[in-house]
XYZ file of C-alpha atoms in Angstrom:
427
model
C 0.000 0.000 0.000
C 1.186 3.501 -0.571
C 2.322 5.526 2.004
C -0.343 8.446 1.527
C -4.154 8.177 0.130
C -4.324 10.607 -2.636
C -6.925 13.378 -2.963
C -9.056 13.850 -5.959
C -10.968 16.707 -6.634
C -10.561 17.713 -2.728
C -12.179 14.634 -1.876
C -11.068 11.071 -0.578
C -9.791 9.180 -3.456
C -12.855 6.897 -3.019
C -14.879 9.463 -3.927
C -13.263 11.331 -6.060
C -12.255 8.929 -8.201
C -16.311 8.962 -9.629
C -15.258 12.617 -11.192
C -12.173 10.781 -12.805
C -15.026 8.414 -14.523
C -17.436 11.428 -15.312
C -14.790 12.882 -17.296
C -14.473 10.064 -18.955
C -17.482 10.335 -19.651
C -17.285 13.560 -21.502
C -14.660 12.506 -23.408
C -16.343 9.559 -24.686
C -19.472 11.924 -25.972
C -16.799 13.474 -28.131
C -15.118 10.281 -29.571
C -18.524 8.359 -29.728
C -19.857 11.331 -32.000
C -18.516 8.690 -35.452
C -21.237 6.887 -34.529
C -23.972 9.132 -35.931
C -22.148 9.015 -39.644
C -25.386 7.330 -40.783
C -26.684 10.803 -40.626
C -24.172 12.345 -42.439
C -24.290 9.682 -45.253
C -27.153 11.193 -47.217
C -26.310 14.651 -46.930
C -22.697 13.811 -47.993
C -23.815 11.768 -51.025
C -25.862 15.005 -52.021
C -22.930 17.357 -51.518
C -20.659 15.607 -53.743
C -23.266 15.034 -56.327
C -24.706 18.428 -56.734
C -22.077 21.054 -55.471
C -18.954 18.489 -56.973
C -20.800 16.724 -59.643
C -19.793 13.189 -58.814
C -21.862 10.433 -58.015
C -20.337 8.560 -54.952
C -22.276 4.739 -54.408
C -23.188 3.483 -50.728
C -19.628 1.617 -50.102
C -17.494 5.203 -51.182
C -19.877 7.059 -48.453
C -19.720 4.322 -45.512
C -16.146 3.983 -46.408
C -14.605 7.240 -44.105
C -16.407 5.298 -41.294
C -14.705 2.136 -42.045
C -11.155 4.032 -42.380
C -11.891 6.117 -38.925
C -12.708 3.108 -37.296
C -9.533 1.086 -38.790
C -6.967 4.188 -37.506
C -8.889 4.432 -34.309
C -8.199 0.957 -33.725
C -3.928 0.733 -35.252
C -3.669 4.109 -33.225
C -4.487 2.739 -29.746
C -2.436 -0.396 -29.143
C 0.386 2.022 -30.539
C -0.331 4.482 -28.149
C -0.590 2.251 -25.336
C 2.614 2.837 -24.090
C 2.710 6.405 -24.326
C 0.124 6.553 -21.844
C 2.091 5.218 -19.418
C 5.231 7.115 -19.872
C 3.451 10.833 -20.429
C 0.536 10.205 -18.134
C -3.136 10.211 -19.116
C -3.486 14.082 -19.317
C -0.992 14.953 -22.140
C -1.689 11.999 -24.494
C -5.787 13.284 -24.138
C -4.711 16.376 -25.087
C -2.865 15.207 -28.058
C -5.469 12.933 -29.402
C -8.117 15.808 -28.921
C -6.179 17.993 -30.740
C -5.927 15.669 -33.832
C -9.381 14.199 -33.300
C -10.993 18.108 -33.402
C -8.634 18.841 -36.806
C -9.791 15.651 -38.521
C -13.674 17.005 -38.265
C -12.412 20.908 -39.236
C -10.289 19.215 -42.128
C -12.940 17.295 -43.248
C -15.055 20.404 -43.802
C -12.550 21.855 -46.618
C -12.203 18.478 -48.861
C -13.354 18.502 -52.358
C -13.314 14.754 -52.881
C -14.504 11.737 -51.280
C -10.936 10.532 -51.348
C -9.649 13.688 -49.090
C -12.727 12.817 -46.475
C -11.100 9.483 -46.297
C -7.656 10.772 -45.300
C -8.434 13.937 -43.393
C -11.451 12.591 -41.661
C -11.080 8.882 -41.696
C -6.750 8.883 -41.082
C -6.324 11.856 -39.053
C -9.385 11.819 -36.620
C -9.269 8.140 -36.188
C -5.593 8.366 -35.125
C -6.780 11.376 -33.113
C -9.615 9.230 -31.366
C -7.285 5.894 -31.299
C -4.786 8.249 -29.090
C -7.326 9.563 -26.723
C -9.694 6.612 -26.365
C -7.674 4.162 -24.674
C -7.132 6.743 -21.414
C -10.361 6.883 -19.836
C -10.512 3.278 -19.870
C -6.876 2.637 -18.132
C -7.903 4.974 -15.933
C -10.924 3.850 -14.792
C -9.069 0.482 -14.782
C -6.713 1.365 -12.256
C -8.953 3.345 -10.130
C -11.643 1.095 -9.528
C -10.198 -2.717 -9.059
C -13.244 -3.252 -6.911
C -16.154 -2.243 -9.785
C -14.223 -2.387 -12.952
C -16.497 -3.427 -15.231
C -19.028 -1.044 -14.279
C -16.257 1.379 -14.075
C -15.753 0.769 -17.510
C -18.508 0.166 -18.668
C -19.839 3.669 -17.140
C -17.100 5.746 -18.852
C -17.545 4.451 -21.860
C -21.456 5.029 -21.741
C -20.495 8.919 -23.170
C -18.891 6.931 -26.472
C -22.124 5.064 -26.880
C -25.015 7.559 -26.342
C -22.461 10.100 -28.238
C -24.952 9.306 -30.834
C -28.047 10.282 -29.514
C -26.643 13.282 -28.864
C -24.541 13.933 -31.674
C -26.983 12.585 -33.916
C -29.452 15.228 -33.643
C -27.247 18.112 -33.193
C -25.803 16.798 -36.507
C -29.381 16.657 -37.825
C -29.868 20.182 -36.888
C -26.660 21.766 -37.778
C -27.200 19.940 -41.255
C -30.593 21.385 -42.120
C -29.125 25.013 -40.872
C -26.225 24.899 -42.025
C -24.956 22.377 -44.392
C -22.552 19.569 -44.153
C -19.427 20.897 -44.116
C -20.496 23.240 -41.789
C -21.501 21.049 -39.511
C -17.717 19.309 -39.749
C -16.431 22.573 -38.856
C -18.551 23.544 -35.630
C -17.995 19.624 -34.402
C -13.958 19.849 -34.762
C -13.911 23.246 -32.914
C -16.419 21.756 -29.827
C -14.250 18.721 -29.582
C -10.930 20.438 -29.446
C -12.245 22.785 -26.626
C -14.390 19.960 -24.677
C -11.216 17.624 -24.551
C -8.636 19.490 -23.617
C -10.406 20.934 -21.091
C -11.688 17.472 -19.540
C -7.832 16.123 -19.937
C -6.429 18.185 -17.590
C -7.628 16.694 -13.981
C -7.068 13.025 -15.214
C -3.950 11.216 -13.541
C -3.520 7.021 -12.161
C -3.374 6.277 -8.726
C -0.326 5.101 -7.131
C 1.101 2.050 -7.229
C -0.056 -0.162 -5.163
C -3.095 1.625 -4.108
C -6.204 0.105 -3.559
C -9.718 1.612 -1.915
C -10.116 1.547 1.845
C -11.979 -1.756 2.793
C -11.746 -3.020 -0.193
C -9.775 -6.983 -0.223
C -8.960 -8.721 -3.698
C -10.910 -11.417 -4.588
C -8.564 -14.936 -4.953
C -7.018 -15.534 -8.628
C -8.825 -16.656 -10.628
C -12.419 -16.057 -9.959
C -13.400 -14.263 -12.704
C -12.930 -10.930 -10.980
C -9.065 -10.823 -10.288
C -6.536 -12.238 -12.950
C -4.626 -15.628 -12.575
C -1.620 -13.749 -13.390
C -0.030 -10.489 -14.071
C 0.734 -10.859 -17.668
C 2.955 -8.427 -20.489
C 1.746 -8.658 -23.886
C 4.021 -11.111 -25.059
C 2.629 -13.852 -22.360
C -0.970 -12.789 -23.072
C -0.262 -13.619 -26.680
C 0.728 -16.997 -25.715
C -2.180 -18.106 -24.276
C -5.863 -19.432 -25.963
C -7.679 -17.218 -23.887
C -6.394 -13.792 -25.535
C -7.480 -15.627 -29.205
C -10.943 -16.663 -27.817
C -11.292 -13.329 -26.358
C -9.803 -11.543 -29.897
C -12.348 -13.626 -32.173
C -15.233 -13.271 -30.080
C -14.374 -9.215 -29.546
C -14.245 -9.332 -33.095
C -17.744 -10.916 -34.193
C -19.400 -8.876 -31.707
C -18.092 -5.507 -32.922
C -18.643 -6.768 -36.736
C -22.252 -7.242 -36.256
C -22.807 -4.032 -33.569
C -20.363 -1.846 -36.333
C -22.909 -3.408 -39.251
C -25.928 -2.121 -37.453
C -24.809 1.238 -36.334
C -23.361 2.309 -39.975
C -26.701 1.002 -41.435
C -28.991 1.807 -39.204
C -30.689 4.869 -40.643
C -30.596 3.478 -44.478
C -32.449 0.230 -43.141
C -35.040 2.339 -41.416
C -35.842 3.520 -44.988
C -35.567 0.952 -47.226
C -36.542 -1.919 -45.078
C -39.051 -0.801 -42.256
C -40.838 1.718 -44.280
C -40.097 4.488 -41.885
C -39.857 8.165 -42.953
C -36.052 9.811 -43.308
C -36.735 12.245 -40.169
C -37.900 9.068 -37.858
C -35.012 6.936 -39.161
C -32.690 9.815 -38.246
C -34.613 9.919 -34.862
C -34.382 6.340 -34.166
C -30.549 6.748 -34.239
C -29.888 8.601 -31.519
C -33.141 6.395 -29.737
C -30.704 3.268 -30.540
C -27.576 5.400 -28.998
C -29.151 5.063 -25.982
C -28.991 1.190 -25.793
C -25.768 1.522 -27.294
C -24.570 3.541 -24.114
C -26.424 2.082 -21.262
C -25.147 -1.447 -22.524
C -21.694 -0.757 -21.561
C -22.778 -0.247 -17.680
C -25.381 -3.343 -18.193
C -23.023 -5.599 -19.704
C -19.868 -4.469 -17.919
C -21.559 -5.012 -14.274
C -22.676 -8.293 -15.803
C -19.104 -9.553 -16.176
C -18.055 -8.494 -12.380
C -21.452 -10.433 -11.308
C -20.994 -13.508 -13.727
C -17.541 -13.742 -15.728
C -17.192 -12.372 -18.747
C -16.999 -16.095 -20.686
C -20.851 -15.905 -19.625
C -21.621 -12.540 -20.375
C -20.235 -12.728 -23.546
C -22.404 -15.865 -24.549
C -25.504 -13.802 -23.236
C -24.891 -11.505 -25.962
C -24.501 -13.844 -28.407
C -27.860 -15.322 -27.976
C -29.177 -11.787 -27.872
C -27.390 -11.000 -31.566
C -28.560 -14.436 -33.118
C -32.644 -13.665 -32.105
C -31.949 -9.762 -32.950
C -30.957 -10.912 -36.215
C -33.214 -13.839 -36.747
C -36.078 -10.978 -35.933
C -35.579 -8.389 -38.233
C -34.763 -11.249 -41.220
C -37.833 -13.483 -41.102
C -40.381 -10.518 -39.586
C -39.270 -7.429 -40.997
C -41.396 -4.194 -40.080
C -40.854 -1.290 -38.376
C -41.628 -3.102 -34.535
C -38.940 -5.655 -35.537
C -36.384 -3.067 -36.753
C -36.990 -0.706 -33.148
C -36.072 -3.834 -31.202
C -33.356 -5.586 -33.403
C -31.297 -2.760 -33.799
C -32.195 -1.677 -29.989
C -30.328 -4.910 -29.433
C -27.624 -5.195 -31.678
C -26.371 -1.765 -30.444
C -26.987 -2.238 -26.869
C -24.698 -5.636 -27.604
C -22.174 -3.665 -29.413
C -21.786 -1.143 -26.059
C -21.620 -4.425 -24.171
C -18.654 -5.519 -26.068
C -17.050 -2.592 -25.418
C -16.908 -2.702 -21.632
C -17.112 -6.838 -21.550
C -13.985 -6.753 -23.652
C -11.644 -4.193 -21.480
C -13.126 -5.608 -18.407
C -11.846 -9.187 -19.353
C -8.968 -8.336 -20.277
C -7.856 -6.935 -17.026
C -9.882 -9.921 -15.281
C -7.662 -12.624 -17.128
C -4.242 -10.991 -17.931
C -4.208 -8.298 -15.372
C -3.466 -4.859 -15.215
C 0.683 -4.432 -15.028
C 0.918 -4.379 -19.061
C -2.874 -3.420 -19.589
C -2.563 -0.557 -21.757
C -0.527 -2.559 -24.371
C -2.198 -5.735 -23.711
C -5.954 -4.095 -24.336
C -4.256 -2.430 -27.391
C -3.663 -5.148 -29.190
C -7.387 -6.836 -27.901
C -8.838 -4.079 -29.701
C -7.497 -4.992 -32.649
C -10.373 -6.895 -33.060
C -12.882 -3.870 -33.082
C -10.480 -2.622 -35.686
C -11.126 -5.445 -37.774
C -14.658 -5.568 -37.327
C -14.824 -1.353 -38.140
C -12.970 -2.490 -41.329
C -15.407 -5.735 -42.319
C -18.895 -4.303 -41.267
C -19.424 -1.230 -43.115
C -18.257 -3.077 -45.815
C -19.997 -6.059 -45.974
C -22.923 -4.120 -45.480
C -22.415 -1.978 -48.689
C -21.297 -5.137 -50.818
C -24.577 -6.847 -49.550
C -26.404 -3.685 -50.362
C -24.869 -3.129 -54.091
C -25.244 -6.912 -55.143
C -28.953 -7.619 -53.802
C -30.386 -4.088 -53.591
C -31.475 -4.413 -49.983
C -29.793 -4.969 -46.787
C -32.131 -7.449 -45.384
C -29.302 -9.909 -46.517
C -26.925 -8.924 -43.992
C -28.918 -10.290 -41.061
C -29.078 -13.947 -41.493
C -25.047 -13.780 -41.938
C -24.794 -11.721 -38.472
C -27.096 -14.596 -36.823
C -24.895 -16.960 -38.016
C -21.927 -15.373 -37.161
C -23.499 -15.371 -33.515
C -23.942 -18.627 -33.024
C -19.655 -19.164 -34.195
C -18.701 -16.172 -31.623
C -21.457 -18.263 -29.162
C -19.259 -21.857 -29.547
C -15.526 -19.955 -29.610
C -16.436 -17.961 -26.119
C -17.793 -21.515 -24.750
C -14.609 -23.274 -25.878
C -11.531 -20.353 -24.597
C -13.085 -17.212 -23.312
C -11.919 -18.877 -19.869
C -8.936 -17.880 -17.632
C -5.479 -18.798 -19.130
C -3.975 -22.071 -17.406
C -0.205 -23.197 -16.848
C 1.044 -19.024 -17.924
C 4.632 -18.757 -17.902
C 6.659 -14.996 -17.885
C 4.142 -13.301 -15.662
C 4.880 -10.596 -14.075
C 3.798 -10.008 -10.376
C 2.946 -7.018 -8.318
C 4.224 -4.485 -10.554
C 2.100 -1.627 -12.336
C 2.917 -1.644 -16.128
């Protein structure tokens, strides 16, 4: 134990630390705000048709998601280490910086290929940087309620949308577009910078008053202390990478989608489908809380099945009964799932490999969201162009399901007979 309890905010650390999550919190609303880019997929299509005179199809105007998403994910394992070595304040204020400039970049291109490197390159890197902090912090504060930790700071990145989504909305109809871009990149810059600079770790060692660590290997506290090279040794971090990854392909598939399906599919009107976005942000958010208290309370092998079960029937749902009551709940539950797999996934990394290396070790888990930003989208808008609906996509995500359903059954389990790890030492 540390010599001295540190103060945050003029508090006990053990209360304090909540502020620690709430700006985490904020920052998340900021980096979360990609997920409304189903709003800005018609208006975009319309810019570059009318004002540049090209005709862009439905893959070239999902495809700055896909490349955000795809940076955002290579940035943070990268910038794992950095957050250790410059502290969590002056990487967030590097990765807001470059997060705001990708959105006021974005707002100057005159091609679809410039919104791919300004907005998709530079403000994915931007969020990649800046993303990985609030979680490591919250991580290292809270041993006792990590997943809901977690999941709770990362609630801002998935009801980002419902707020982001209508200010979008609104700034779009007032404004235009590019506009819009503009008055988001100046917000962010402002917003994160200012929310960087209380954030800090705790000391080594320290641990909340009261509070005893659960025995090894109960789901809770890790077997071992591992670096990333014994992580990547193990089945468990492969189990835990594939099933990451077929949860965030489906979740990434329903969120860039969501507004187009509304349309085309349920029958719904342009404004409700726009509406329903930010209505689906809200499970999106609340299911990293939900699903991240769920893996304290019942390991996150079992939570992870539980969602799953819940993609499969989403799926299933909206494929053989589609209508607008099937859409409102399948896509209620595929991005509630998706927020899920963002808490279960940080959460269960810490819970099997432990915290010493956890920076670099999550980095590379989230890898896997990478790869599923980078397949989604995609597979969407090749499903879309060759059949000329999306109602194809869903029986592939149900089956997908079931897969992710069997790998977390077989390895999402704590690693067995580790060698190299490293004990009682803080990465």
């Amino acid at each position: 134990m540390p010599d001295t309890v540190p103060a945050i905010f003029g508090m006990p650390a053990e209360k304090g630390r909540w502020g620690l999550v709430a700006l985490g919190l904020i920052i998340n609303l900021c980096l979360g705000s990609i997920y409304a880019w189903s709003v800005f997929t018609a208006p975009l299509a319309a810019h570059f048709t009318e004002v540049l005179g090209r005709h862009v199809t439905a893959g070239e105007v999902l495809l700055p998601f896909s490349v955000f998403l795809a940076f955002f994910a290579i940035a943070m394992p990268l910038a794992g280490k950095y957050i250790e070595r410059y502290g969590p304040r002056n990487v967030t204020i590097v990765g807001g910086i470059l997060t705001g400039f990708g959105w006021l970049l974005a707002s100057t291109v005159s091609s679809v290929e410039a919104l791919y490197i300004v907005y998709g390159v530079i403000g994915g890197v931007g969020v990649g940087i800046t993303y990985g902090v609030p979680v490591a912090v919250a991580t290292q504060w809270f041993p006792d309620r990590r997943g809901f930790a977690v999941g709770l700071t990362l609630l801002g990145f998935g009801f980002s949308a419902f707020i982001t989504a209508n200010i979008a909305g609104a700034l779009i109809a007032a404004y235009g577009v590019m506009t819009t871009f503009r008055i988001f990149g100046f917000a962010f810059i402002v917003l994160l910078v200012i929310s960087a600079l209380p954030l800090r770790f705790p000391p080594a060692g320290w641990r909340p008053m009261g509070w005893t660590p659960p025995p090894p290997g109960s789901g809770s506290a890790p077997v071992c202390e591992c670096d990333r090279g014994t992580m990547l040794r193990t089945g468990t971090f492969y189990g835990l990478f594939a099933c990451y990854f077929i949860g965030c392909l489906a979740g990434l598939m329903a969120i860039s989608i969501a507004q187009p399906v509304g349309t085309e599919v349920a029958g719904v009107s342009a404004a409700l489908a726009t509406a329903l976005v930010g209505f689906f942000a809200i499970f999106n958010g609340l299911g990293r809380p939900v699903f991240g208290s769920l893996t304290d309370r019942i390991t996150p092998q079992k939570t992870a099945m539980l969602t799953f079960a819940l993609i499969a029937v989403a799926s299933l749902l909206i494929w053989l009964v589609p209508g607008v009551p099937s859409y409102i709940v399948a896509f209620a539950i595929l991005w509630g799932c998706l927020g899920g797999w963002l808490a279960i996934a940080p959460t269960a990394t810490a819970s099997y490999f432990g915290t010493c290396d956890y920076s670099r070790c999550y980095g590379v888990v989230f890898l896997a969201y990478g790869a599923g930003a980078i397949a989604g989208p995609q597979v969407a808008g090749f499903i879309r162009t060759v059949s000329g609906t999306y109602l194809g996509v869903f029986p592939l995500v149900a089956a997908l399901a079931v897969i992710g359903f069997i790998i977390a059954w077989l390895l999402m389990r704590p690693p067995t007979g580790v060698a190299g790890a490293r004990e009682g030492k803080r990465g």
